[in-house]
Coordinates of C-alpha atoms in Angstrom, one line a residue:
M19 CA -4.6 10.2 13.8
Q20 CA -2.8 6.9 14.4
D21 CA -2.4 3.7 12.5
A22 CA -4.3 1.0 14.3
G23 CA -1.7 -1.6 13.3
R24 CA -2.5 -5.2 14.0
N25 CA -5.7 -4.0 15.9
R26 CA -7.2 -2.7 12.7
P27 CA -9.2 -5.9 11.8
M28 CA -10.6 -6.1 15.3
L29 CA -11.5 -2.4 15.5
A30 CA -13.0 -2.5 12.0
G31 CA -15.2 -5.5 13.0
L32 CA -16.4 -3.6 16.1
M33 CA -17.2 -0.6 14.0
R34 CA -19.2 -2.7 11.5
G35 CA -21.0 -4.3 14.5
A36 CA -21.9 -0.8 15.6
L37 CA -23.3 0.1 12.2
V38 CA -25.8 -2.8 12.1
A39 CA -26.7 -2.9 15.8
A40 CA -29.7 -1.4 17.5
P41 CA -29.1 2.1 18.8
A42 CA -28.4 1.1 22.4
R43 CA -26.1 -1.7 21.3
A44 CA -24.4 0.6 18.7
A45 CA -23.4 2.9 21.6
A46 CA -22.0 0.0 23.5
H47 CA -19.9 -1.1 20.4
L48 CA -18.6 2.4 20.0
W49 CA -17.6 2.5 23.7
T50 CA -15.7 -0.8 23.2
V51 CA -13.8 0.8 20.2
L52 CA -12.9 3.8 22.3
W53 CA -11.7 1.6 25.2
Q54 CA -9.5 -0.3 22.7
L55 CA -8.1 2.9 21.3
T56 CA -7.2 4.3 24.7
D57 CA -5.5 1.1 25.7
A58 CA -3.6 0.7 22.4
G59 CA 0.1 1.3 22.4
P60 CA 2.2 2.4 19.4
A61 CA 1.0 0.5 16.3
G62 CA 4.5 -0.6 15.2
R63 CA 5.2 -2.6 18.4
E64 CA 4.5 -6.3 18.0
V65 CA 3.3 -8.0 21.2
A66 CA 4.3 -11.6 21.7
D67 CA 3.6 -11.5 25.4
P68 CA 0.8 -14.1 26.2
V69 CA -0.5 -12.0 29.1
A70 CA -0.8 -8.9 26.8
V71 CA -2.4 -10.9 24.1
A72 CA -4.8 -12.4 26.6
A73 CA -5.7 -9.0 28.1
A74 CA -6.3 -7.5 24.7
H75 CA -8.6 -10.4 23.7
I76 CA -10.5 -10.1 27.0
E77 CA -10.9 -6.3 26.4
A78 CA -12.2 -6.9 22.9
H79 CA -14.6 -9.6 23.9
L80 CA -15.9 -8.5 27.3
A81 CA -19.5 -8.7 26.0
T82 CA -19.2 -12.4 25.1
P83 CA -18.8 -15.4 27.3
L84 CA -15.1 -15.9 28.1
T85 CA -13.3 -19.0 29.3
V86 CA -9.8 -19.3 30.5
A87 CA -9.2 -22.1 28.0
A88 CA -10.4 -20.0 25.0
V89 CA -8.3 -17.0 26.1
A90 CA -5.3 -19.3 26.5
R91 CA -5.8 -20.6 23.0
V92 CA -5.8 -17.1 21.6
A93 CA -2.7 -16.3 23.6
G94 CA -1.0 -19.4 22.3
V95 CA -0.3 -21.1 25.6
S96 CA -2.0 -23.7 27.8
H97 CA -4.7 -22.9 30.3
N98 CA -2.3 -23.7 33.2
H99 CA 0.5 -21.7 31.8
L100 CA -1.6 -18.6 31.2
T101 CA -3.0 -18.9 34.8
R102 CA 0.6 -19.0 36.1
L103 CA 1.7 -16.1 33.9
F104 CA -1.3 -14.0 34.9
R105 CA -0.9 -14.6 38.6
A106 CA 2.8 -13.7 38.4
R107 CA 2.2 -10.6 36.4
T108 CA -1.0 -9.3 38.0
G109 CA -1.3 -11.1 41.3
S110 CA -4.7 -12.4 40.3
T111 CA -6.3 -15.1 38.2
V112 CA -7.6 -14.8 34.7
V113 CA -11.2 -15.1 35.9
A114 CA -10.6 -12.4 38.5
Y115 CA -9.1 -10.1 35.8
I116 CA -12.2 -10.7 33.6
R117 CA -14.5 -10.0 36.5
R118 CA -12.6 -6.8 37.4
R119 CA -12.5 -5.5 33.8
R120 CA -16.3 -6.1 33.5
V121 CA -17.0 -4.3 36.7
E122 CA -14.7 -1.4 35.7
R123 CA -16.3 -1.1 32.3
A124 CA -19.8 -1.3 33.8
R125 CA -19.0 1.5 36.2
H126 CA -17.7 3.6 33.4
L127 CA -20.7 3.0 31.2
L128 CA -23.2 3.6 34.0
T129 CA -21.6 6.9 35.0
A130 CA -20.4 8.2 31.6
S131 CA -23.1 7.1 29.2
T132 CA -26.9 7.1 28.8
L133 CA -27.1 3.4 27.9
S134 CA -29.9 1.6 29.7
V135 CA -28.9 -0.7 32.5
T136 CA -29.9 -3.6 30.3
A137 CA -27.5 -2.4 27.5
V138 CA -24.7 -1.9 30.0
A139 CA -25.2 -5.4 31.4
A140 CA -25.1 -6.9 27.9
A141 CA -22.0 -4.7 26.9
V142 CA -20.0 -6.2 29.8
G143 CA -21.0 -9.8 29.3
I144 CA -23.6 -10.1 32.1
P145 CA -26.9 -10.2 30.2
D146 CA -28.8 -11.5 33.2
L147 CA -30.1 -8.4 35.0
Q148 CA -30.4 -10.2 38.3
A149 CA -26.8 -11.3 38.1
F150 CA -25.7 -7.9 37.0
N151 CA -27.4 -6.2 39.9
K152 CA -25.8 -8.7 42.3
V153 CA -22.3 -8.1 40.8
C154 CA -22.8 -4.3 41.1
R155 CA -23.9 -4.5 44.7
R156 CA -21.1 -6.8 45.7
E157 CA -18.3 -5.1 43.7
L158 CA -19.4 -1.4 43.6
G159 CA -21.5 -1.2 46.8
E160 CA -24.7 -0.2 45.2
S161 CA -27.2 -1.1 42.5
P162 CA -26.6 0.0 38.9
R163 CA -29.5 2.6 39.1
A164 CA -28.2 3.9 42.4
L165 CA -24.7 4.2 41.1
R166 CA -26.0 6.2 38.1
R167 CA -28.1 8.4 40.3
S168 CA -25.3 9.1 42.7
F169 CA -23.0 10.1 39.9
T170 CA -25.5 12.3 38.1
A171 CA -26.4 14.1 41.4
R172 CA -22.8 15.4 41.7

């Protein structure tokens, strides 16, 4: 057991969301909490790094529409400054990071959960199924259903 530290309010909100959500959405909320817990560092360490704050915000809000300006506000820096910091630290843009995290989360949910493709798409912030299929084909090389089938056939 570990103290959630400054992440406690966010994790508590996600857990409350899971309690009132429909069953498919509840599972998605719980997966988000688990992702947050696995990415959490020691609770006593305060993070003032704008890139770390932005990344944590992105992780906690992947299911919602995210803009660079809104993420920068949360991180306490300007849009341009966050873009420069992100590129220096990660070699990619904030938008590319958000896209990559959504695809990684989608791959995980498709291969490790029984959530419907619709619920997975909503959980990663791409509620339009046509757009989600297109992203999966482009980034993962196959449709969501094919990815799930190929993983379960192993």
